[in-house]
mmCIF file of C-alpha atoms and ligand atoms in Angstrom:
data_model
loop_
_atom_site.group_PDB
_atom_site.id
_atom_site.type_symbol
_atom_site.label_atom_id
_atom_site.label_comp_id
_atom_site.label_asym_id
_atom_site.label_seq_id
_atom_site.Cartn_x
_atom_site.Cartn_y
_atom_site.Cartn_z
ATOM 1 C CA UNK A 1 0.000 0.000 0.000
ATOM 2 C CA UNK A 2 1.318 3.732 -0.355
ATOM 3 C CA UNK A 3 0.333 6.327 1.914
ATOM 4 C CA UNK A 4 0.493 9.785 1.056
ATOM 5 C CA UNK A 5 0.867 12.919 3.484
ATOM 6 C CA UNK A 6 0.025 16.381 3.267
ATOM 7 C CA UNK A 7 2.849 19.182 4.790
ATOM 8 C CA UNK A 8 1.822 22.271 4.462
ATOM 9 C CA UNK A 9 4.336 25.031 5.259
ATOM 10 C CA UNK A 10 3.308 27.427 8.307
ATOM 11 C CA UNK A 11 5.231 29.700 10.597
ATOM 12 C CA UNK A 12 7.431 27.673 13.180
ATOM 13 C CA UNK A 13 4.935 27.431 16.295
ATOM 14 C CA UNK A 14 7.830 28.666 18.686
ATOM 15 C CA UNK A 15 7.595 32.111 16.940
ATOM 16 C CA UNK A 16 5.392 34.717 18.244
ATOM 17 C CA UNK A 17 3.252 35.834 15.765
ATOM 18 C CA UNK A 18 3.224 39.700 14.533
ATOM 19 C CA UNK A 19 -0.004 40.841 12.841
ATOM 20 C CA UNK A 20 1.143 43.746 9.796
ATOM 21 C CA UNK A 21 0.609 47.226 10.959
ATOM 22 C CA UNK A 22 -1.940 47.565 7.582
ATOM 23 C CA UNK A 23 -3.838 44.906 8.808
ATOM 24 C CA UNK A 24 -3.641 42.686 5.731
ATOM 25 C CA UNK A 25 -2.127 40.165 7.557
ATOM 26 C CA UNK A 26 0.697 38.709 9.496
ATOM 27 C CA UNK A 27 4.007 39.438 9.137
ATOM 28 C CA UNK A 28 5.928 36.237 7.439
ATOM 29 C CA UNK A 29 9.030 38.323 6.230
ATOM 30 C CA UNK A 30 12.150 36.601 7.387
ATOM 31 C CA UNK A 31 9.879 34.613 9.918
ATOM 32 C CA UNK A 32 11.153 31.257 10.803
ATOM 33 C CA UNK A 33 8.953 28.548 9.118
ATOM 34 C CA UNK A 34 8.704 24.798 9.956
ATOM 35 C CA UNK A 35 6.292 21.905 9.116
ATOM 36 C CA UNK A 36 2.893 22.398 10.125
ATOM 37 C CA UNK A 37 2.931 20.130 13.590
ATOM 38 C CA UNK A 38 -0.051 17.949 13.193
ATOM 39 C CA UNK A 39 1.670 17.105 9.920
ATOM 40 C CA UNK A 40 4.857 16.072 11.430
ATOM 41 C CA UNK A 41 2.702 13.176 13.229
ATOM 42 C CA UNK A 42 1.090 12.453 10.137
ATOM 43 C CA UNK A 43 4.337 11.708 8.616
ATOM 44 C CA UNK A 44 5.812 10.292 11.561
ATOM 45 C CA UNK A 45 2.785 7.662 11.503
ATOM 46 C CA UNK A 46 3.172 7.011 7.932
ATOM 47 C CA UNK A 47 6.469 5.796 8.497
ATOM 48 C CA UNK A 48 5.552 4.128 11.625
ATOM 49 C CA UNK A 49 2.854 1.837 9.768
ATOM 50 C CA UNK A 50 5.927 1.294 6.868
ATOM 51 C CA UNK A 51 8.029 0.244 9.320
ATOM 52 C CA UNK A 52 5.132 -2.380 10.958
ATOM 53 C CA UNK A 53 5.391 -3.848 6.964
ATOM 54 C CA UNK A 54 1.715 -2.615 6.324
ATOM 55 C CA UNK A 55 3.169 -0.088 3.311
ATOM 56 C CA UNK A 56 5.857 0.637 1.194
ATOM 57 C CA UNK A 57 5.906 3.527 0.171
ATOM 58 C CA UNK A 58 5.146 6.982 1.339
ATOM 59 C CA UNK A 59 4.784 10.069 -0.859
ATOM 60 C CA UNK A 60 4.757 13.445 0.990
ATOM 61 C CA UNK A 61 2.705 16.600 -1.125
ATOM 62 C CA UNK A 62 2.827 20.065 -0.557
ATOM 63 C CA UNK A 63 1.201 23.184 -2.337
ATOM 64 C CA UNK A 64 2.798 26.894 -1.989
ATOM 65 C CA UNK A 65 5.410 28.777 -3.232
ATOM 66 C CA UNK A 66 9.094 27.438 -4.136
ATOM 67 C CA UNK A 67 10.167 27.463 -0.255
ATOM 68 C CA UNK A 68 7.442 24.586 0.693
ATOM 69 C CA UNK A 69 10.018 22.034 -0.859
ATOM 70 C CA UNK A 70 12.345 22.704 2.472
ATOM 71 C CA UNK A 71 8.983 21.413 3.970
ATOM 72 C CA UNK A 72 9.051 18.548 1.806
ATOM 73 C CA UNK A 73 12.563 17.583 2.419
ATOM 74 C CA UNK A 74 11.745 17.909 5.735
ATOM 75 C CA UNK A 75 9.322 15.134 5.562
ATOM 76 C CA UNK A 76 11.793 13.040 3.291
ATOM 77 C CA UNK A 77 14.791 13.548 6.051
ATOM 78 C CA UNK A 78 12.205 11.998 8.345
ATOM 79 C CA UNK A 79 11.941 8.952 6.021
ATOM 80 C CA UNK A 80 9.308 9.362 3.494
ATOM 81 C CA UNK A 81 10.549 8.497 0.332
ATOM 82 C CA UNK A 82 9.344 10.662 -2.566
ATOM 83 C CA UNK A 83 7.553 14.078 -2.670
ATOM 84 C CA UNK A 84 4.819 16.185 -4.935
ATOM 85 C CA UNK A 85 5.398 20.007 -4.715
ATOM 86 C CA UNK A 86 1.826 21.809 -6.255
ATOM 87 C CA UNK A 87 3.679 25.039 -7.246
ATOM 88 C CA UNK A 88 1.163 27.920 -6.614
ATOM 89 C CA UNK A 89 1.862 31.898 -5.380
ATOM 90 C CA UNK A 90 -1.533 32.185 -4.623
ATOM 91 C CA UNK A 91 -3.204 31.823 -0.800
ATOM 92 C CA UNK A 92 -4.318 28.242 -1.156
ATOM 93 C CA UNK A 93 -7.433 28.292 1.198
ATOM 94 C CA UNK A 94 -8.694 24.478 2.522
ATOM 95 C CA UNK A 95 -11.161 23.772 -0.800
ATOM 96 C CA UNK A 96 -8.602 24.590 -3.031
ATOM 97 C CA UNK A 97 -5.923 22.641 -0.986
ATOM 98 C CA UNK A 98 -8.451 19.569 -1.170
ATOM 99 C CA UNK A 99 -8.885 19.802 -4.751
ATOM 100 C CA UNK A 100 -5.489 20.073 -5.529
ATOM 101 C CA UNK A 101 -4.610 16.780 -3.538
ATOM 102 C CA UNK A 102 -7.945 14.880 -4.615
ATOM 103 C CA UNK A 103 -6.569 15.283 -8.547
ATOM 104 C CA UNK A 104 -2.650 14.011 -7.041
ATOM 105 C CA UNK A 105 -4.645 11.348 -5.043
ATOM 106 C CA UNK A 106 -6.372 10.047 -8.522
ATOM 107 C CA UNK A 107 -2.734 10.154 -9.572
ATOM 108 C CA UNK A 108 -1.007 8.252 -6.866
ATOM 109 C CA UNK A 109 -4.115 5.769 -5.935
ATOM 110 C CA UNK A 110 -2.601 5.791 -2.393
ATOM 111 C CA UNK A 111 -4.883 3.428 -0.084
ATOM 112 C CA UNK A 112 -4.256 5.799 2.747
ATOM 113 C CA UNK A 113 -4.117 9.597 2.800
ATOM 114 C CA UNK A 114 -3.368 11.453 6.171
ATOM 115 C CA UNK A 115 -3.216 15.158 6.647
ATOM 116 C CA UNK A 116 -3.022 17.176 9.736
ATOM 117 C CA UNK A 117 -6.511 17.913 11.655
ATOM 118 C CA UNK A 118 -5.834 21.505 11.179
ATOM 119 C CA UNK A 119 -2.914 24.004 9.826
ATOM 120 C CA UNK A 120 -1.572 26.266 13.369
ATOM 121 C CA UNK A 121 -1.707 29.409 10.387
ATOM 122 C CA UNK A 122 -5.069 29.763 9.170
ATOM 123 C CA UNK A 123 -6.909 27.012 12.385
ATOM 124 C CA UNK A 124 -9.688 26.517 9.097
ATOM 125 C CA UNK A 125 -9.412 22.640 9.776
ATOM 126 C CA UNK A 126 -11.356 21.795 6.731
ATOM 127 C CA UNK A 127 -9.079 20.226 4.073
ATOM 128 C CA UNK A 128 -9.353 16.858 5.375
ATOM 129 C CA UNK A 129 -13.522 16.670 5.738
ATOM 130 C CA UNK A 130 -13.718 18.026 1.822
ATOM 131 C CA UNK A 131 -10.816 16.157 0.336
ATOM 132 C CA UNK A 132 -12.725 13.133 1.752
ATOM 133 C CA UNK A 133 -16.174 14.450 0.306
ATOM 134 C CA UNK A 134 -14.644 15.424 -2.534
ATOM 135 C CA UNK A 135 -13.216 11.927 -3.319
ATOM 136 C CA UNK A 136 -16.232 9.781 -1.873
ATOM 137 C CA UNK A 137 -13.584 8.058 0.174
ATOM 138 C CA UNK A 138 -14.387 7.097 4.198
ATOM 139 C CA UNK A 139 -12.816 9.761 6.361
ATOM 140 C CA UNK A 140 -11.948 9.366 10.445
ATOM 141 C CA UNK A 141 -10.802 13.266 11.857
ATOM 142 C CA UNK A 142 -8.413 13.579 15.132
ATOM 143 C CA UNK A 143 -7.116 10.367 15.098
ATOM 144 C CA UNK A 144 -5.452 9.512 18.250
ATOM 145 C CA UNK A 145 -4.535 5.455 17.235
ATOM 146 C CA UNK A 146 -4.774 3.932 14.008
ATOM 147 C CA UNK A 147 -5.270 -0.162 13.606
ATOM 148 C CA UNK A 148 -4.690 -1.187 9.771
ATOM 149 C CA UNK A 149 -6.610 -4.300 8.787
ATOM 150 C CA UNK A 150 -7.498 -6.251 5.966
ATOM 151 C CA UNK A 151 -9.105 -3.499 3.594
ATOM 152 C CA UNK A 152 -10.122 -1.756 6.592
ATOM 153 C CA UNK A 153 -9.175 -0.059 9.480
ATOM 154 C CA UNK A 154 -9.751 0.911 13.344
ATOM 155 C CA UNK A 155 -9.430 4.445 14.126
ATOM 156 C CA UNK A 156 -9.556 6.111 17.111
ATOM 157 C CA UNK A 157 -11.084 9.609 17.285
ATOM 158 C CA UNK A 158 -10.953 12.202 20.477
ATOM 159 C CA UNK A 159 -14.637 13.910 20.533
ATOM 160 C CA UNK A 160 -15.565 16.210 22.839
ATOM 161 C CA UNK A 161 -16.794 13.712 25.763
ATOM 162 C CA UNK A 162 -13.272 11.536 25.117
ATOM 163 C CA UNK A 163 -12.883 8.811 22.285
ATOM 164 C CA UNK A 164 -14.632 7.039 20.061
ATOM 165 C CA UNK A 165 -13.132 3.695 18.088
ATOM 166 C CA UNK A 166 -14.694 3.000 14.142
ATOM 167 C CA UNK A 167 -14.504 0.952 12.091
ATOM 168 C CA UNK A 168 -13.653 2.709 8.015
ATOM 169 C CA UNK A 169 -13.207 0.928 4.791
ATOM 170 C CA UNK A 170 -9.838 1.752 2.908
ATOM 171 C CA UNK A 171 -9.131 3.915 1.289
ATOM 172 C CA UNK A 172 -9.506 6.529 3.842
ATOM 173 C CA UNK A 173 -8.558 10.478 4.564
ATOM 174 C CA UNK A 174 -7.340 10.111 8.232
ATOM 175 C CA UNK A 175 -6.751 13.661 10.053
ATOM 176 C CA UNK A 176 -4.058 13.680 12.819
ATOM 177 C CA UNK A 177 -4.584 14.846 16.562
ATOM 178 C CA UNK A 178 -1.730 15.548 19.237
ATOM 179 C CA UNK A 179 -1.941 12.537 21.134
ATOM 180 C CA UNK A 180 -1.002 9.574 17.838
ATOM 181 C CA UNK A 181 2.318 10.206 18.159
ATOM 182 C CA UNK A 182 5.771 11.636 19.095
ATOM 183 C CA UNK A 183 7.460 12.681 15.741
ATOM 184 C CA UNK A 184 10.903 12.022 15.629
ATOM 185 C CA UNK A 185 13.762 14.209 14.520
ATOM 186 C CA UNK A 186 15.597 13.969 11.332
ATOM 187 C CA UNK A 187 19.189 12.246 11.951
ATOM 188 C CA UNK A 188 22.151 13.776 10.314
ATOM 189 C CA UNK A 189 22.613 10.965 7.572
ATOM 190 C CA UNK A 190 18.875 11.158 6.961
ATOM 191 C CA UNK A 191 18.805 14.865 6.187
ATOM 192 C CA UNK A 192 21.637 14.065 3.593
ATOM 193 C CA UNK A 193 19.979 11.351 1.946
ATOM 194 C CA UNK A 194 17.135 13.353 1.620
ATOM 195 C CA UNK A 195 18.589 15.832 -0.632
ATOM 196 C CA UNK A 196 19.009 12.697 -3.280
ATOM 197 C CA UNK A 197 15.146 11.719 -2.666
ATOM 198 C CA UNK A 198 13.109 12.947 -5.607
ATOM 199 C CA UNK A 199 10.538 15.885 -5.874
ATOM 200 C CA UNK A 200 8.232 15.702 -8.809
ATOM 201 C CA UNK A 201 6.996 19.231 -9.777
ATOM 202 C CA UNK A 202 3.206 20.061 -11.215
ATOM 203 C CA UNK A 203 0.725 23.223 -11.596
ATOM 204 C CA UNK A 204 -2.780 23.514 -10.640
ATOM 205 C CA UNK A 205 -3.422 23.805 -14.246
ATOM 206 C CA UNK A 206 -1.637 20.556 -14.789
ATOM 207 C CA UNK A 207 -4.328 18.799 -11.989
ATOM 208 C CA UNK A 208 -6.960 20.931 -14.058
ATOM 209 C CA UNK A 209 -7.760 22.897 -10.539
ATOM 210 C CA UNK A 210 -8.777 26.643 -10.687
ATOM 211 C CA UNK A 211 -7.385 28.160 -7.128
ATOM 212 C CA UNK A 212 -8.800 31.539 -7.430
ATOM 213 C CA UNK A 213 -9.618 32.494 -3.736
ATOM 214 C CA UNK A 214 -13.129 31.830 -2.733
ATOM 215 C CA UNK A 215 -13.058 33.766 0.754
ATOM 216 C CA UNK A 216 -11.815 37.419 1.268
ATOM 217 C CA UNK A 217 -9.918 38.263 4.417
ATOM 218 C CA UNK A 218 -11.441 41.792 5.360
ATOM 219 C CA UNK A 219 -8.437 42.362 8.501
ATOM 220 C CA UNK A 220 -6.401 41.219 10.819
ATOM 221 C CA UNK A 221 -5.968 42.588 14.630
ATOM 222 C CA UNK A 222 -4.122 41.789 17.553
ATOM 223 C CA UNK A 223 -6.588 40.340 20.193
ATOM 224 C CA UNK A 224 -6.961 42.921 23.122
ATOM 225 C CA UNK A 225 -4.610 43.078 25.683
ATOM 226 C CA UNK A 226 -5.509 41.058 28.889
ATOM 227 C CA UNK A 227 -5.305 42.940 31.978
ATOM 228 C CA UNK A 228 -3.587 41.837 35.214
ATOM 229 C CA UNK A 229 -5.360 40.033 37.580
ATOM 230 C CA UNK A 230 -5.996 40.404 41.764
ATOM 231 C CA UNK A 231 -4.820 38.299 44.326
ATOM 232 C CA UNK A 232 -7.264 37.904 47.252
ATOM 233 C CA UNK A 233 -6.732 37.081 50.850
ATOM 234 C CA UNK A 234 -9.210 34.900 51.812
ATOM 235 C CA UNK A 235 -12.353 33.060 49.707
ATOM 236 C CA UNK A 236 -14.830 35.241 51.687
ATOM 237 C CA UNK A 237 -12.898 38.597 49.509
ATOM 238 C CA UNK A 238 -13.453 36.094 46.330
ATOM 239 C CA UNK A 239 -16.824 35.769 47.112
ATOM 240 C CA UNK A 240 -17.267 39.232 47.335
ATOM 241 C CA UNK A 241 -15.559 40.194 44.152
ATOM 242 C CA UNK A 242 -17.393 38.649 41.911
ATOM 243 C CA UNK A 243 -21.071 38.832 43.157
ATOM 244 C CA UNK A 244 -20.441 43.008 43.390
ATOM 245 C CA UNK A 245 -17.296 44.074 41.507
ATOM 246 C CA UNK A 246 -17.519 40.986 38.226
ATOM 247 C CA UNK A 247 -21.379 40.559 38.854
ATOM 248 C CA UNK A 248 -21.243 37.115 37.704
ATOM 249 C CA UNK A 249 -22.731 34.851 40.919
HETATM 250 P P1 LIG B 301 -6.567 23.372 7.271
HETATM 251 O O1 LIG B 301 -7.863 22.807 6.756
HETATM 252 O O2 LIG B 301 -6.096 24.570 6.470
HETATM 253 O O3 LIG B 301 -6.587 23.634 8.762
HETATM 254 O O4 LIG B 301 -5.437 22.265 6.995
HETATM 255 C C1 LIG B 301 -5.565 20.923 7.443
HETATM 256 C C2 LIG B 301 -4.489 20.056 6.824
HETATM 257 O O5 LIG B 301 -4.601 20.065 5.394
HETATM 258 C C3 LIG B 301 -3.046 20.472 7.099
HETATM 259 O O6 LIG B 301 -2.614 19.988 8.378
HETATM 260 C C4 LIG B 301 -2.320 19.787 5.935
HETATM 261 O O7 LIG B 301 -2.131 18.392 6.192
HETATM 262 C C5 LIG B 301 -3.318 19.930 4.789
HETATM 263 N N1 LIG B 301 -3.027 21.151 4.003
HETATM 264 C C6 LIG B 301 -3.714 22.338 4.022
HETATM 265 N N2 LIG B 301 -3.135 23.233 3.185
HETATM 266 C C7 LIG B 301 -2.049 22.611 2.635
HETATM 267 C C8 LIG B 301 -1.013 22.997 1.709
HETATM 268 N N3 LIG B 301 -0.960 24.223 1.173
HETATM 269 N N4 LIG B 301 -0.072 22.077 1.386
HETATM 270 C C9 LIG B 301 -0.104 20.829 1.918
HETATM 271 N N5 LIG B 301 -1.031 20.419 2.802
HETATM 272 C C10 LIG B 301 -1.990 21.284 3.156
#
Protein backbone atom coordinates (compact mmCIF):
# COMPACT_ATOMS: atom_id res chain seq x y z
CA UNK A 1 0.00 0.00 0.00
CA UNK A 2 1.32 3.73 -0.35
CA UNK A 3 0.33 6.33 1.91
CA UNK A 4 0.49 9.78 1.06
CA UNK A 5 0.87 12.92 3.48
CA UNK A 6 0.03 16.38 3.27
CA UNK A 7 2.85 19.18 4.79
CA UNK A 8 1.82 22.27 4.46
CA UNK A 9 4.34 25.03 5.26
CA UNK A 10 3.31 27.43 8.31
CA UNK A 11 5.23 29.70 10.60
CA UNK A 12 7.43 27.67 13.18
CA UNK A 13 4.93 27.43 16.30
CA UNK A 14 7.83 28.67 18.69
CA UNK A 15 7.60 32.11 16.94
CA UNK A 16 5.39 34.72 18.24
CA UNK A 17 3.25 35.83 15.77
CA UNK A 18 3.22 39.70 14.53
CA UNK A 19 0.00 40.84 12.84
CA UNK A 20 1.14 43.75 9.80
CA UNK A 21 0.61 47.23 10.96
CA UNK A 22 -1.94 47.56 7.58
CA UNK A 23 -3.84 44.91 8.81
CA UNK A 24 -3.64 42.69 5.73
CA UNK A 25 -2.13 40.16 7.56
CA UNK A 26 0.70 38.71 9.50
CA UNK A 27 4.01 39.44 9.14
CA UNK A 28 5.93 36.24 7.44
CA UNK A 29 9.03 38.32 6.23
CA UNK A 30 12.15 36.60 7.39
CA UNK A 31 9.88 34.61 9.92
CA UNK A 32 11.15 31.26 10.80
CA UNK A 33 8.95 28.55 9.12
CA UNK A 34 8.70 24.80 9.96
CA UNK A 35 6.29 21.91 9.12
CA UNK A 36 2.89 22.40 10.13
CA UNK A 37 2.93 20.13 13.59
CA UNK A 38 -0.05 17.95 13.19
CA UNK A 39 1.67 17.11 9.92
CA UNK A 40 4.86 16.07 11.43
CA UNK A 41 2.70 13.18 13.23
CA UNK A 42 1.09 12.45 10.14
CA UNK A 43 4.34 11.71 8.62
CA UNK A 44 5.81 10.29 11.56
CA UNK A 45 2.78 7.66 11.50
CA UNK A 46 3.17 7.01 7.93
CA UNK A 47 6.47 5.80 8.50
CA UNK A 48 5.55 4.13 11.62
CA UNK A 49 2.85 1.84 9.77
CA UNK A 50 5.93 1.29 6.87
CA UNK A 51 8.03 0.24 9.32
CA UNK A 52 5.13 -2.38 10.96
CA UNK A 53 5.39 -3.85 6.96
CA UNK A 54 1.71 -2.62 6.32
CA UNK A 55 3.17 -0.09 3.31
CA UNK A 56 5.86 0.64 1.19
CA UNK A 57 5.91 3.53 0.17
CA UNK A 58 5.15 6.98 1.34
CA UNK A 59 4.78 10.07 -0.86
CA UNK A 60 4.76 13.44 0.99
CA UNK A 61 2.70 16.60 -1.12
CA UNK A 62 2.83 20.07 -0.56
CA UNK A 63 1.20 23.18 -2.34
CA UNK A 64 2.80 26.89 -1.99
CA UNK A 65 5.41 28.78 -3.23
CA UNK A 66 9.09 27.44 -4.14
CA UNK A 67 10.17 27.46 -0.25
CA UNK A 68 7.44 24.59 0.69
CA UNK A 69 10.02 22.03 -0.86
CA UNK A 70 12.34 22.70 2.47
CA UNK A 71 8.98 21.41 3.97
CA UNK A 72 9.05 18.55 1.81
CA UNK A 73 12.56 17.58 2.42
CA UNK A 74 11.74 17.91 5.74
CA UNK A 75 9.32 15.13 5.56
CA UNK A 76 11.79 13.04 3.29
CA UNK A 77 14.79 13.55 6.05
CA UNK A 78 12.20 12.00 8.35
CA UNK A 79 11.94 8.95 6.02
CA UNK A 80 9.31 9.36 3.49
CA UNK A 81 10.55 8.50 0.33
CA UNK A 82 9.34 10.66 -2.57
CA UNK A 83 7.55 14.08 -2.67
CA UNK A 84 4.82 16.19 -4.93
CA UNK A 85 5.40 20.01 -4.72
CA UNK A 86 1.83 21.81 -6.25
CA UNK A 87 3.68 25.04 -7.25
CA UNK A 88 1.16 27.92 -6.61
CA UNK A 89 1.86 31.90 -5.38
CA UNK A 90 -1.53 32.18 -4.62
CA UNK A 91 -3.20 31.82 -0.80
CA UNK A 92 -4.32 28.24 -1.16
CA UNK A 93 -7.43 28.29 1.20
CA UNK A 94 -8.69 24.48 2.52
CA UNK A 95 -11.16 23.77 -0.80
CA UNK A 96 -8.60 24.59 -3.03
CA UNK A 97 -5.92 22.64 -0.99
CA UNK A 98 -8.45 19.57 -1.17
CA UNK A 99 -8.88 19.80 -4.75
CA UNK A 100 -5.49 20.07 -5.53
CA UNK A 101 -4.61 16.78 -3.54
CA UNK A 102 -7.94 14.88 -4.62
CA UNK A 103 -6.57 15.28 -8.55
CA UNK A 104 -2.65 14.01 -7.04
CA UNK A 105 -4.64 11.35 -5.04
CA UNK A 106 -6.37 10.05 -8.52
CA UNK A 107 -2.73 10.15 -9.57
CA UNK A 108 -1.01 8.25 -6.87
CA UNK A 109 -4.12 5.77 -5.93
CA UNK A 110 -2.60 5.79 -2.39
CA UNK A 111 -4.88 3.43 -0.08
CA UNK A 112 -4.26 5.80 2.75
CA UNK A 113 -4.12 9.60 2.80
CA UNK A 114 -3.37 11.45 6.17
CA UNK A 115 -3.22 15.16 6.65
CA UNK A 116 -3.02 17.18 9.74
CA UNK A 117 -6.51 17.91 11.65
CA UNK A 118 -5.83 21.50 11.18
CA UNK A 119 -2.91 24.00 9.83
CA UNK A 120 -1.57 26.27 13.37
CA UNK A 121 -1.71 29.41 10.39
CA UNK A 122 -5.07 29.76 9.17
CA UNK A 123 -6.91 27.01 12.38
CA UNK A 124 -9.69 26.52 9.10
CA UNK A 125 -9.41 22.64 9.78
CA UNK A 126 -11.36 21.79 6.73
CA UNK A 127 -9.08 20.23 4.07
CA UNK A 128 -9.35 16.86 5.38
CA UNK A 129 -13.52 16.67 5.74
CA UNK A 130 -13.72 18.03 1.82
CA UNK A 131 -10.82 16.16 0.34
CA UNK A 132 -12.72 13.13 1.75
CA UNK A 133 -16.17 14.45 0.31
CA UNK A 134 -14.64 15.42 -2.53
CA UNK A 135 -13.22 11.93 -3.32
CA UNK A 136 -16.23 9.78 -1.87
CA UNK A 137 -13.58 8.06 0.17
CA UNK A 138 -14.39 7.10 4.20
CA UNK A 139 -12.82 9.76 6.36
CA UNK A 140 -11.95 9.37 10.44
CA UNK A 141 -10.80 13.27 11.86
CA UNK A 142 -8.41 13.58 15.13
CA UNK A 143 -7.12 10.37 15.10
CA UNK A 144 -5.45 9.51 18.25
CA UNK A 145 -4.54 5.45 17.24
CA UNK A 146 -4.77 3.93 14.01
CA UNK A 147 -5.27 -0.16 13.61
CA UNK A 148 -4.69 -1.19 9.77
CA UNK A 149 -6.61 -4.30 8.79
CA UNK A 150 -7.50 -6.25 5.97
CA UNK A 151 -9.10 -3.50 3.59
CA UNK A 152 -10.12 -1.76 6.59
CA UNK A 153 -9.18 -0.06 9.48
CA UNK A 154 -9.75 0.91 13.34
CA UNK A 155 -9.43 4.45 14.13
CA UNK A 156 -9.56 6.11 17.11
CA UNK A 157 -11.08 9.61 17.29
CA UNK A 158 -10.95 12.20 20.48
CA UNK A 159 -14.64 13.91 20.53
CA UNK A 160 -15.57 16.21 22.84
CA UNK A 161 -16.79 13.71 25.76
CA UNK A 162 -13.27 11.54 25.12
CA UNK A 163 -12.88 8.81 22.28
CA UNK A 164 -14.63 7.04 20.06
CA UNK A 165 -13.13 3.70 18.09
CA UNK A 166 -14.69 3.00 14.14
CA UNK A 167 -14.50 0.95 12.09
CA UNK A 168 -13.65 2.71 8.01
CA UNK A 169 -13.21 0.93 4.79
CA UNK A 170 -9.84 1.75 2.91
CA UNK A 171 -9.13 3.92 1.29
CA UNK A 172 -9.51 6.53 3.84
CA UNK A 173 -8.56 10.48 4.56
CA UNK A 174 -7.34 10.11 8.23
CA UNK A 175 -6.75 13.66 10.05
CA UNK A 176 -4.06 13.68 12.82
CA UNK A 177 -4.58 14.85 16.56
CA UNK A 178 -1.73 15.55 19.24
CA UNK A 179 -1.94 12.54 21.13
CA UNK A 180 -1.00 9.57 17.84
CA UNK A 181 2.32 10.21 18.16
CA UNK A 182 5.77 11.64 19.10
CA UNK A 183 7.46 12.68 15.74
CA UNK A 184 10.90 12.02 15.63
CA UNK A 185 13.76 14.21 14.52
CA UNK A 186 15.60 13.97 11.33
CA UNK A 187 19.19 12.25 11.95
CA UNK A 188 22.15 13.78 10.31
CA UNK A 189 22.61 10.97 7.57
CA UNK A 190 18.87 11.16 6.96
CA UNK A 191 18.80 14.86 6.19
CA UNK A 192 21.64 14.07 3.59
CA UNK A 193 19.98 11.35 1.95
CA UNK A 194 17.14 13.35 1.62
CA UNK A 195 18.59 15.83 -0.63
CA UNK A 196 19.01 12.70 -3.28
CA UNK A 197 15.15 11.72 -2.67
CA UNK A 198 13.11 12.95 -5.61
CA UNK A 199 10.54 15.88 -5.87
CA UNK A 200 8.23 15.70 -8.81
CA UNK A 201 7.00 19.23 -9.78
CA UNK A 202 3.21 20.06 -11.21
CA UNK A 203 0.72 23.22 -11.60
CA UNK A 204 -2.78 23.51 -10.64
CA UNK A 205 -3.42 23.81 -14.25
CA UNK A 206 -1.64 20.56 -14.79
CA UNK A 207 -4.33 18.80 -11.99
CA UNK A 208 -6.96 20.93 -14.06
CA UNK A 209 -7.76 22.90 -10.54
CA UNK A 210 -8.78 26.64 -10.69
CA UNK A 211 -7.39 28.16 -7.13
CA UNK A 212 -8.80 31.54 -7.43
CA UNK A 213 -9.62 32.49 -3.74
CA UNK A 214 -13.13 31.83 -2.73
CA UNK A 215 -13.06 33.77 0.75
CA UNK A 216 -11.81 37.42 1.27
CA UNK A 217 -9.92 38.26 4.42
CA UNK A 218 -11.44 41.79 5.36
CA UNK A 219 -8.44 42.36 8.50
CA UNK A 220 -6.40 41.22 10.82
CA UNK A 221 -5.97 42.59 14.63
CA UNK A 222 -4.12 41.79 17.55
CA UNK A 223 -6.59 40.34 20.19
CA UNK A 224 -6.96 42.92 23.12
CA UNK A 225 -4.61 43.08 25.68
CA UNK A 226 -5.51 41.06 28.89
CA UNK A 227 -5.31 42.94 31.98
CA UNK A 228 -3.59 41.84 35.21
CA UNK A 229 -5.36 40.03 37.58
CA UNK A 230 -6.00 40.40 41.76
CA UNK A 231 -4.82 38.30 44.33
CA UNK A 232 -7.26 37.90 47.25
CA UNK A 233 -6.73 37.08 50.85
CA UNK A 234 -9.21 34.90 51.81
CA UNK A 235 -12.35 33.06 49.71
CA UNK A 236 -14.83 35.24 51.69
CA UNK A 237 -12.90 38.60 49.51
CA UNK A 238 -13.45 36.09 46.33
CA UNK A 239 -16.82 35.77 47.11
CA UNK A 240 -17.27 39.23 47.33
CA UNK A 241 -15.56 40.19 44.15
CA UNK A 242 -17.39 38.65 41.91
CA UNK A 243 -21.07 38.83 43.16
CA UNK A 244 -20.44 43.01 43.39
CA UNK A 245 -17.30 44.07 41.51
CA UNK A 246 -17.52 40.99 38.23
CA UNK A 247 -21.38 40.56 38.85
CA UNK A 248 -21.24 37.12 37.70
CA UNK A 249 -22.73 34.85 40.92
P1 LIG B 1 -6.57 23.37 7.27
O1 LIG B 1 -7.86 22.81 6.76
O2 LIG B 1 -6.10 24.57 6.47
O3 LIG B 1 -6.59 23.63 8.76
O4 LIG B 1 -5.44 22.26 7.00
C1 LIG B 1 -5.57 20.92 7.44
C2 LIG B 1 -4.49 20.06 6.82
O5 LIG B 1 -4.60 20.06 5.39
C3 LIG B 1 -3.05 20.47 7.10
O6 LIG B 1 -2.61 19.99 8.38
C4 LIG B 1 -2.32 19.79 5.93
O7 LIG B 1 -2.13 18.39 6.19
C5 LIG B 1 -3.32 19.93 4.79
N1 LIG B 1 -3.03 21.15 4.00
C6 LIG B 1 -3.71 22.34 4.02
N2 LIG B 1 -3.14 23.23 3.18
C7 LIG B 1 -2.05 22.61 2.64
C8 LIG B 1 -1.01 23.00 1.71
N3 LIG B 1 -0.96 24.22 1.17
N4 LIG B 1 -0.07 22.08 1.39
C9 LIG B 1 -0.10 20.83 1.92
N5 LIG B 1 -1.03 20.42 2.80
C10 LIG B 1 -1.99 21.28 3.16
Amino acid sequence: MKILVAVKRVIDPNVKVRVKTDGTGVETANVKMAMNPFDEIAVEEAIRIREAGSAEEIVAVSIGAPQVQETIRTALAMGADRGIHVASDEDIQPLAAAKLLKAVIEKEQPGLVILGKQAIDDDSGQTGQMLAGLLGWSQATFASKIVLGDGEAEITREVDGGLETIAVKLPVVVTTDLRLNEPRYASLPNIMKAKKKPIDQMAPADLGVDVTPRLKLLKVVEPPKRQAGIKVDSAAELVDKLKNEAKVI
